[in-house]
Amino acid sequence: MTTLVQRLVFDQARGEVRDQDRRYLLMRPDVLMGTLRQLDDGTRSEVLAAFADSTAIHGTHSIIAYLSTLEADGEDGARALLSLIRETSPALGWGRWAFAPVEDGLALTVAAGYGPATQPVCAPIAGMFRTVAGVVLGNAVAVEETACAAMGDHDECRFIARRCSQGVAA
Ligand SMILES: [Zn+2]
């Protein structure tokens, strides 16, 4: 299978960047993060939660498309999907992702930095991880960011996805 970097089409006639039928938008991260910084803490929290939910919902489209290209299922399929995400995320500028199994869940470490912030600004990563971990673990999961590089104390952001006991996404 071709890598995302090979598949991305920069269609200047239409003014679009696409991976097959999935359109992407290139944006400077300081524009996005600068928008968030202009909001008060309460509003920013709401926007970040919506950002995470939207990424989880719309990211499913990409995950389903990726899964259909993998010639593996079960545990092999899960490993292949994680390997694909590990390759795709840096290609999209979302940092370098590393997965590790944890008891009843999955851990994700992301090496990327957004600069100083008053709270974790990694909502879209958490949303995408919610979708990926849900597929890999075969169960709805809740994702928590346990350490954030944007908060200044860590070099990396760390996320944990754990199965929801009710099987309902949190
Ligand atoms: Zn973070």
mmCIF file with all atom_site columns, C-alpha atoms and ligand atoms in Angstrom:
data_model
loop_
_atom_site.group_PDB
_atom_site.id
_atom_site.type_symbol
_atom_site.label_atom_id
_atom_site.label_alt_id
_atom_site.label_comp_id
_atom_site.label_asym_id
_atom_site.label_entity_id
_atom_site.label_seq_id
_atom_site.pdbx_PDB_ins_code
_atom_site.Cartn_x
_atom_site.Cartn_y
_atom_site.Cartn_z
_atom_site.occupancy
_atom_site.B_iso_or_equiv
_atom_site.pdbx_formal_charge
_atom_site.auth_seq_id
_atom_site.auth_comp_id
_atom_site.auth_asym_id
_atom_site.auth_atom_id
_atom_site.pdbx_PDB_model_num
ATOM   1   C  CA . MET A 1 1   ? 0.000   0.000  0.000   1.00 0.00 ? 1   MET A CA 1
ATOM   2   C  CA . THR A 1 2   ? 1.201   3.486  -0.810  1.00 0.00 ? 2   THR A CA 1
ATOM   3   C  CA . THR A 1 3   ? 1.976   5.875  2.007   1.00 0.00 ? 3   THR A CA 1
ATOM   4   C  CA . LEU A 1 4   ? -0.152  8.907  2.698   1.00 0.00 ? 4   LEU A CA 1
ATOM   5   C  CA . VAL A 1 5   ? 2.642   11.184 1.499   1.00 0.00 ? 5   VAL A CA 1
ATOM   6   C  CA . GLN A 1 6   ? 2.525   9.370  -1.867  1.00 0.00 ? 6   GLN A CA 1
ATOM   7   C  CA . ARG A 1 7   ? -1.278  9.432  -2.027  1.00 0.00 ? 7   ARG A CA 1
ATOM   8   C  CA . LEU A 1 8   ? -1.901  13.109 -1.194  1.00 0.00 ? 8   LEU A CA 1
ATOM   9   C  CA . VAL A 1 9   ? -3.020  15.039 -4.264  1.00 0.00 ? 9   VAL A CA 1
ATOM   10  C  CA . PHE A 1 10  ? -2.411  18.778 -4.410  1.00 0.00 ? 10  PHE A CA 1
ATOM   11  C  CA . ASP A 1 11  ? -5.135  19.670 -6.929  1.00 0.00 ? 11  ASP A CA 1
ATOM   12  C  CA . GLN A 1 12  ? -4.395  23.287 -7.728  1.00 0.00 ? 12  GLN A CA 1
ATOM   13  C  CA . ALA A 1 13  ? -7.086  23.481 -10.431 1.00 0.00 ? 13  ALA A CA 1
ATOM   14  C  CA . ARG A 1 14  ? -9.788  22.711 -7.842  1.00 0.00 ? 14  ARG A CA 1
ATOM   15  C  CA . GLY A 1 15  ? -7.926  24.261 -4.930  1.00 0.00 ? 15  GLY A CA 1
ATOM   16  C  CA . GLU A 1 16  ? -8.012  21.003 -2.945  1.00 0.00 ? 16  GLU A CA 1
ATOM   17  C  CA . VAL A 1 17  ? -5.668  18.690 -1.061  1.00 0.00 ? 17  VAL A CA 1
ATOM   18  C  CA . ARG A 1 18  ? -7.054  15.142 -1.045  1.00 0.00 ? 18  ARG A CA 1
ATOM   19  C  CA . ASP A 1 19  ? -6.321  11.564 -0.034  1.00 0.00 ? 19  ASP A CA 1
ATOM   20  C  CA . GLN A 1 20  ? -8.723  9.816  -2.447  1.00 0.00 ? 20  GLN A CA 1
ATOM   21  C  CA . ASP A 1 21  ? -12.142 11.307 -1.555  1.00 0.00 ? 21  ASP A CA 1
ATOM   22  C  CA . ARG A 1 22  ? -10.983 12.632 1.823   1.00 0.00 ? 22  ARG A CA 1
ATOM   23  C  CA . ARG A 1 23  ? -10.185 16.324 1.684   1.00 0.00 ? 23  ARG A CA 1
ATOM   24  C  CA . TYR A 1 24  ? -7.553  17.927 3.894   1.00 0.00 ? 24  TYR A CA 1
ATOM   25  C  CA . LEU A 1 25  ? -6.935  21.506 4.865   1.00 0.00 ? 25  LEU A CA 1
ATOM   26  C  CA . LEU A 1 26  ? -3.426  22.770 5.473   1.00 0.00 ? 26  LEU A CA 1
ATOM   27  C  CA . MET A 1 27  ? -3.326  25.343 8.220   1.00 0.00 ? 27  MET A CA 1
ATOM   28  C  CA . ARG A 1 28  ? -0.606  26.865 10.327  1.00 0.00 ? 28  ARG A CA 1
ATOM   29  C  CA . PRO A 1 29  ? -0.877  25.449 13.845  1.00 0.00 ? 29  PRO A CA 1
ATOM   30  C  CA . ASP A 1 30  ? -0.264  28.881 15.363  1.00 0.00 ? 30  ASP A CA 1
ATOM   31  C  CA . VAL A 1 31  ? -3.425  30.106 13.622  1.00 0.00 ? 31  VAL A CA 1
ATOM   32  C  CA . LEU A 1 32  ? -5.465  27.274 15.116  1.00 0.00 ? 32  LEU A CA 1
ATOM   33  C  CA . MET A 1 33  ? -3.874  27.502 18.562  1.00 0.00 ? 33  MET A CA 1
ATOM   34  C  CA . GLY A 1 34  ? -4.036  31.308 18.453  1.00 0.00 ? 34  GLY A CA 1
ATOM   35  C  CA . THR A 1 35  ? -7.795  31.030 17.945  1.00 0.00 ? 35  THR A CA 1
ATOM   36  C  CA . LEU A 1 36  ? -8.073  28.849 21.043  1.00 0.00 ? 36  LEU A CA 1
ATOM   37  C  CA . ARG A 1 37  ? -5.957  31.284 23.050  1.00 0.00 ? 37  ARG A CA 1
ATOM   38  C  CA . GLN A 1 38  ? -8.434  34.069 22.293  1.00 0.00 ? 38  GLN A CA 1
ATOM   39  C  CA . LEU A 1 39  ? -11.209 32.199 24.110  1.00 0.00 ? 39  LEU A CA 1
ATOM   40  C  CA . ASP A 1 40  ? -11.880 32.267 27.845  1.00 0.00 ? 40  ASP A CA 1
ATOM   41  C  CA . ASP A 1 41  ? -11.089 29.028 29.702  1.00 0.00 ? 41  ASP A CA 1
ATOM   42  C  CA . GLY A 1 42  ? -14.688 27.791 29.828  1.00 0.00 ? 42  GLY A CA 1
ATOM   43  C  CA . THR A 1 43  ? -15.376 28.407 26.155  1.00 0.00 ? 43  THR A CA 1
ATOM   44  C  CA . ARG A 1 44  ? -12.004 26.919 25.187  1.00 0.00 ? 44  ARG A CA 1
ATOM   45  C  CA . SER A 1 45  ? -12.827 23.724 27.117  1.00 0.00 ? 45  SER A CA 1
ATOM   46  C  CA . GLU A 1 46  ? -16.133 23.439 25.268  1.00 0.00 ? 46  GLU A CA 1
ATOM   47  C  CA . VAL A 1 47  ? -14.505 24.021 21.876  1.00 0.00 ? 47  VAL A CA 1
ATOM   48  C  CA . LEU A 1 48  ? -11.767 21.455 22.622  1.00 0.00 ? 48  LEU A CA 1
ATOM   49  C  CA . ALA A 1 49  ? -14.351 18.844 23.657  1.00 0.00 ? 49  ALA A CA 1
ATOM   50  C  CA . ALA A 1 50  ? -16.302 19.478 20.448  1.00 0.00 ? 50  ALA A CA 1
ATOM   51  C  CA . PHE A 1 51  ? -13.046 19.302 18.464  1.00 0.00 ? 51  PHE A CA 1
ATOM   52  C  CA . ALA A 1 52  ? -12.264 15.896 20.014  1.00 0.00 ? 52  ALA A CA 1
ATOM   53  C  CA . ASP A 1 53  ? -15.778 14.588 19.310  1.00 0.00 ? 53  ASP A CA 1
ATOM   54  C  CA . SER A 1 54  ? -15.742 15.827 15.727  1.00 0.00 ? 54  SER A CA 1
ATOM   55  C  CA . THR A 1 55  ? -12.312 14.293 15.079  1.00 0.00 ? 55  THR A CA 1
ATOM   56  C  CA . ALA A 1 56  ? -13.493 10.962 16.513  1.00 0.00 ? 56  ALA A CA 1
ATOM   57  C  CA . ILE A 1 57  ? -16.652 11.000 14.374  1.00 0.00 ? 57  ILE A CA 1
ATOM   58  C  CA . HIS A 1 58  ? -15.090 12.129 11.096  1.00 0.00 ? 58  HIS A CA 1
ATOM   59  C  CA . GLY A 1 59  ? -11.826 10.236 11.647  1.00 0.00 ? 59  GLY A CA 1
ATOM   60  C  CA . THR A 1 60  ? -13.882 7.050  11.500  1.00 0.00 ? 60  THR A CA 1
ATOM   61  C  CA . HIS A 1 61  ? -14.227 7.626  7.745   1.00 0.00 ? 61  HIS A CA 1
ATOM   62  C  CA . SER A 1 62  ? -10.442 7.450  7.343   1.00 0.00 ? 62  SER A CA 1
ATOM   63  C  CA . ILE A 1 63  ? -10.124 4.445  9.652   1.00 0.00 ? 63  ILE A CA 1
ATOM   64  C  CA . ILE A 1 64  ? -12.769 2.473  7.740   1.00 0.00 ? 64  ILE A CA 1
ATOM   65  C  CA . ALA A 1 65  ? -10.989 3.300  4.468   1.00 0.00 ? 65  ALA A CA 1
ATOM   66  C  CA . TYR A 1 66  ? -7.620  2.249  5.935   1.00 0.00 ? 66  TYR A CA 1
ATOM   67  C  CA . LEU A 1 67  ? -9.079  -1.002 7.315   1.00 0.00 ? 67  LEU A CA 1
ATOM   68  C  CA . SER A 1 68  ? -10.448 -1.932 3.887   1.00 0.00 ? 68  SER A CA 1
ATOM   69  C  CA . THR A 1 69  ? -6.897  -1.799 2.460   1.00 0.00 ? 69  THR A CA 1
ATOM   70  C  CA . LEU A 1 70  ? -5.347  -4.051 5.147   1.00 0.00 ? 70  LEU A CA 1
ATOM   71  C  CA . GLU A 1 71  ? -4.968  -7.709 4.273   1.00 0.00 ? 71  GLU A CA 1
ATOM   72  C  CA . ALA A 1 72  ? -5.233  -8.849 7.873   1.00 0.00 ? 72  ALA A CA 1
ATOM   73  C  CA . ASP A 1 73  ? -7.866  -9.148 10.559  1.00 0.00 ? 73  ASP A CA 1
ATOM   74  C  CA . GLY A 1 74  ? -8.057  -9.917 14.282  1.00 0.00 ? 74  GLY A CA 1
ATOM   75  C  CA . GLU A 1 75  ? -4.860  -9.129 16.194  1.00 0.00 ? 75  GLU A CA 1
ATOM   76  C  CA . ASP A 1 76  ? -2.837  -8.916 12.966  1.00 0.00 ? 76  ASP A CA 1
ATOM   77  C  CA . GLY A 1 77  ? -5.332  -6.374 11.621  1.00 0.00 ? 77  GLY A CA 1
ATOM   78  C  CA . ALA A 1 78  ? -5.091  -4.322 14.817  1.00 0.00 ? 78  ALA A CA 1
ATOM   79  C  CA . ARG A 1 79  ? -1.285  -4.324 14.600  1.00 0.00 ? 79  ARG A CA 1
ATOM   80  C  CA . ALA A 1 80  ? -1.435  -3.365 10.915  1.00 0.00 ? 80  ALA A CA 1
ATOM   81  C  CA . LEU A 1 81  ? -3.846  -0.507 11.668  1.00 0.00 ? 81  LEU A CA 1
ATOM   82  C  CA . LEU A 1 82  ? -1.600  0.881  14.425  1.00 0.00 ? 82  LEU A CA 1
ATOM   83  C  CA . SER A 1 83  ? 1.380   0.664  12.117  1.00 0.00 ? 83  SER A CA 1
ATOM   84  C  CA . LEU A 1 84  ? -0.565  2.546  9.436   1.00 0.00 ? 84  LEU A CA 1
ATOM   85  C  CA . ILE A 1 85  ? -1.616  5.271  11.896  1.00 0.00 ? 85  ILE A CA 1
ATOM   86  C  CA . ARG A 1 86  ? 1.995   5.535  13.115  1.00 0.00 ? 86  ARG A CA 1
ATOM   87  C  CA . GLU A 1 87  ? 3.012   6.232  9.517   1.00 0.00 ? 87  GLU A CA 1
ATOM   88  C  CA . THR A 1 88  ? 0.086   8.512  8.648   1.00 0.00 ? 88  THR A CA 1
ATOM   89  C  CA . SER A 1 89  ? 0.124   10.863 11.643  1.00 0.00 ? 89  SER A CA 1
ATOM   90  C  CA . PRO A 1 90  ? 3.587   12.351 11.081  1.00 0.00 ? 90  PRO A CA 1
ATOM   91  C  CA . ALA A 1 91  ? 2.779   12.697 7.358   1.00 0.00 ? 91  ALA A CA 1
ATOM   92  C  CA . LEU A 1 92  ? -0.147  14.944 8.322   1.00 0.00 ? 92  LEU A CA 1
ATOM   93  C  CA . GLY A 1 93  ? 2.002   16.941 10.735  1.00 0.00 ? 93  GLY A CA 1
ATOM   94  C  CA . TRP A 1 94  ? 0.341   15.473 13.839  1.00 0.00 ? 94  TRP A CA 1
ATOM   95  C  CA . GLY A 1 95  ? 3.631   14.549 15.525  1.00 0.00 ? 95  GLY A CA 1
ATOM   96  C  CA . ARG A 1 96  ? 5.296   11.165 15.952  1.00 0.00 ? 96  ARG A CA 1
ATOM   97  C  CA . TRP A 1 97  ? 2.966   8.598  17.501  1.00 0.00 ? 97  TRP A CA 1
ATOM   98  C  CA . ALA A 1 98  ? 3.972   5.510  19.506  1.00 0.00 ? 98  ALA A CA 1
ATOM   99  C  CA . PHE A 1 99  ? 1.468   2.950  20.808  1.00 0.00 ? 99  PHE A CA 1
ATOM   100 C  CA . ALA A 1 100 ? 1.898   0.534  23.693  1.00 0.00 ? 100 ALA A CA 1
ATOM   101 C  CA . PRO A 1 101 ? -0.532  -1.962 25.195  1.00 0.00 ? 101 PRO A CA 1
ATOM   102 C  CA . VAL A 1 102 ? -1.569  -1.369 28.803  1.00 0.00 ? 102 VAL A CA 1
ATOM   103 C  CA . GLU A 1 103 ? -3.820  -3.398 31.046  1.00 0.00 ? 103 GLU A CA 1
ATOM   104 C  CA . ASP A 1 104 ? -7.298  -3.303 29.534  1.00 0.00 ? 104 ASP A CA 1
ATOM   105 C  CA . GLY A 1 105 ? -6.372  -0.521 27.170  1.00 0.00 ? 105 GLY A CA 1
ATOM   106 C  CA . LEU A 1 106 ? -3.900  1.179  24.897  1.00 0.00 ? 106 LEU A CA 1
ATOM   107 C  CA . ALA A 1 107 ? -1.371  3.957  25.520  1.00 0.00 ? 107 ALA A CA 1
ATOM   108 C  CA . LEU A 1 108 ? -0.300  6.593  23.016  1.00 0.00 ? 108 LEU A CA 1
ATOM   109 C  CA . THR A 1 109 ? 2.728   8.876  23.273  1.00 0.00 ? 109 THR A CA 1
ATOM   110 C  CA . VAL A 1 110 ? 2.978   11.820 20.878  1.00 0.00 ? 110 VAL A CA 1
ATOM   111 C  CA . ALA A 1 111 ? 6.150   13.786 20.354  1.00 0.00 ? 111 ALA A CA 1
ATOM   112 C  CA . ALA A 1 112 ? 4.957   17.203 19.174  1.00 0.00 ? 112 ALA A CA 1
ATOM   113 C  CA . GLY A 1 113 ? 4.699   20.597 20.723  1.00 0.00 ? 113 GLY A CA 1
ATOM   114 C  CA . TYR A 1 114 ? 2.155   23.382 20.519  1.00 0.00 ? 114 TYR A CA 1
ATOM   115 C  CA . GLY A 1 115 ? 3.876   25.804 22.874  1.00 0.00 ? 115 GLY A CA 1
ATOM   116 C  CA . PRO A 1 116 ? 2.717   27.083 26.239  1.00 0.00 ? 116 PRO A CA 1
ATOM   117 C  CA . ALA A 1 117 ? -0.975  26.673 27.035  1.00 0.00 ? 117 ALA A CA 1
ATOM   118 C  CA . THR A 1 118 ? -3.082  26.791 30.154  1.00 0.00 ? 118 THR A CA 1
ATOM   119 C  CA . GLN A 1 119 ? -4.615  23.381 29.482  1.00 0.00 ? 119 GLN A CA 1
ATOM   120 C  CA . PRO A 1 120 ? -4.053  20.408 27.184  1.00 0.00 ? 120 PRO A CA 1
ATOM   121 C  CA . VAL A 1 121 ? -4.640  21.447 23.576  1.00 0.00 ? 121 VAL A CA 1
ATOM   122 C  CA . CYS A 1 122 ? -4.405  17.981 22.150  1.00 0.00 ? 122 CYS A CA 1
ATOM   123 C  CA . ALA A 1 123 ? -8.134  17.379 21.764  1.00 0.00 ? 123 ALA A CA 1
ATOM   124 C  CA . PRO A 1 124 ? -8.036  16.323 18.107  1.00 0.00 ? 124 PRO A CA 1
ATOM   125 C  CA . ILE A 1 125 ? -5.330  13.750 18.859  1.00 0.00 ? 125 ILE A CA 1
ATOM   126 C  CA . ALA A 1 126 ? -7.426  12.428 21.756  1.00 0.00 ? 126 ALA A CA 1
ATOM   127 C  CA . GLY A 1 127 ? -10.444 12.223 19.439  1.00 0.00 ? 127 GLY A CA 1
ATOM   128 C  CA . MET A 1 128 ? -8.573  10.334 16.731  1.00 0.00 ? 128 MET A CA 1
ATOM   129 C  CA . PHE A 1 129 ? -7.040  8.017  19.337  1.00 0.00 ? 129 PHE A CA 1
ATOM   130 C  CA . ARG A 1 130 ? -10.550 7.315  20.695  1.00 0.00 ? 130 ARG A CA 1
ATOM   131 C  CA . THR A 1 131 ? -11.571 6.020  17.261  1.00 0.00 ? 131 THR A CA 1
ATOM   132 C  CA . VAL A 1 132 ? -8.354  4.059  16.644  1.00 0.00 ? 132 VAL A CA 1
ATOM   133 C  CA . ALA A 1 133 ? -8.290  2.466  20.105  1.00 0.00 ? 133 ALA A CA 1
ATOM   134 C  CA . GLY A 1 134 ? -11.985 1.617  19.848  1.00 0.00 ? 134 GLY A CA 1
ATOM   135 C  CA . VAL A 1 135 ? -11.300 -0.375 16.662  1.00 0.00 ? 135 VAL A CA 1
ATOM   136 C  CA . VAL A 1 136 ? -8.151  -2.029 18.023  1.00 0.00 ? 136 VAL A CA 1
ATOM   137 C  CA . LEU A 1 137 ? -9.702  -2.966 21.379  1.00 0.00 ? 137 LEU A CA 1
ATOM   138 C  CA . GLY A 1 138 ? -13.039 -3.911 19.815  1.00 0.00 ? 138 GLY A CA 1
ATOM   139 C  CA . ASN A 1 139 ? -14.905 -1.822 22.356  1.00 0.00 ? 139 ASN A CA 1
ATOM   140 C  CA . ALA A 1 140 ? -15.888 1.773  22.981  1.00 0.00 ? 140 ALA A CA 1
ATOM   141 C  CA . VAL A 1 141 ? -13.146 3.510  24.965  1.00 0.00 ? 141 VAL A CA 1
ATOM   142 C  CA . ALA A 1 142 ? -12.649 6.600  27.086  1.00 0.00 ? 142 ALA A CA 1
ATOM   143 C  CA . VAL A 1 143 ? -9.462  8.566  26.384  1.00 0.00 ? 143 VAL A CA 1
ATOM   144 C  CA . GLU A 1 144 ? -7.589  10.656 28.909  1.00 0.00 ? 144 GLU A CA 1
ATOM   145 C  CA . GLU A 1 145 ? -4.509  12.808 28.276  1.00 0.00 ? 145 GLU A CA 1
ATOM   146 C  CA . THR A 1 146 ? -2.317  12.037 31.282  1.00 0.00 ? 146 THR A CA 1
ATOM   147 C  CA . ALA A 1 147 ? 0.634   14.304 30.406  1.00 0.00 ? 147 ALA A CA 1
ATOM   148 C  CA . CYS A 1 148 ? 0.845   17.196 27.966  1.00 0.00 ? 148 CYS A CA 1
ATOM   149 C  CA . ALA A 1 149 ? 3.894   18.803 26.394  1.00 0.00 ? 149 ALA A CA 1
ATOM   150 C  CA . ALA A 1 150 ? 1.909   22.032 25.970  1.00 0.00 ? 150 ALA A CA 1
ATOM   151 C  CA . MET A 1 151 ? 1.663   22.301 29.760  1.00 0.00 ? 151 MET A CA 1
ATOM   152 C  CA . GLY A 1 152 ? 5.448   22.671 30.001  1.00 0.00 ? 152 GLY A CA 1
ATOM   153 C  CA . ASP A 1 153 ? 6.354   19.795 32.335  1.00 0.00 ? 153 ASP A CA 1
ATOM   154 C  CA . HIS A 1 154 ? 6.739   17.066 29.715  1.00 0.00 ? 154 HIS A CA 1
ATOM   155 C  CA . ASP A 1 155 ? 8.512   16.542 26.416  1.00 0.00 ? 155 ASP A CA 1
ATOM   156 C  CA . GLU A 1 156 ? 5.673   14.434 25.061  1.00 0.00 ? 156 GLU A CA 1
ATOM   157 C  CA . CYS A 1 157 ? 1.900   14.142 25.312  1.00 0.00 ? 157 CYS A CA 1
ATOM   158 C  CA . ARG A 1 158 ? 0.634   10.862 26.771  1.00 0.00 ? 158 ARG A CA 1
ATOM   159 C  CA . PHE A 1 159 ? -2.844  9.437  26.340  1.00 0.00 ? 159 PHE A CA 1
ATOM   160 C  CA . ILE A 1 160 ? -4.511  6.348  27.778  1.00 0.00 ? 160 ILE A CA 1
ATOM   161 C  CA . ALA A 1 161 ? -7.552  4.673  26.213  1.00 0.00 ? 161 ALA A CA 1
ATOM   162 C  CA . ARG A 1 162 ? -9.488  2.260  28.412  1.00 0.00 ? 162 ARG A CA 1
ATOM   163 C  CA . ARG A 1 163 ? -12.472 0.099  27.570  1.00 0.00 ? 163 ARG A CA 1
ATOM   164 C  CA . CYS A 1 164 ? -15.771 1.528  28.760  1.00 0.00 ? 164 CYS A CA 1
ATOM   165 C  CA . SER A 1 165 ? -17.389 -1.140 30.921  1.00 0.00 ? 165 SER A CA 1
ATOM   166 C  CA . GLN A 1 166 ? -20.809 -0.357 29.465  1.00 0.00 ? 166 GLN A CA 1
ATOM   167 C  CA . GLY A 1 167 ? -19.488 -0.481 25.906  1.00 0.00 ? 167 GLY A CA 1
ATOM   168 C  CA . VAL A 1 168 ? -20.685 3.083  25.418  1.00 0.00 ? 168 VAL A CA 1
ATOM   169 C  CA . ALA A 1 169 ? -18.337 5.850  24.310  1.00 0.00 ? 169 ALA A CA 1
ATOM   170 C  CA . ALA A 1 170 ? -17.642 8.385  27.063  1.00 0.00 ? 170 ALA A CA 1
HETATM 171 ZN ZN . ZN  B 2 .   ? -0.880  17.430 24.903  1.00 0.00 ? 1   ZN  B ZN 1
#
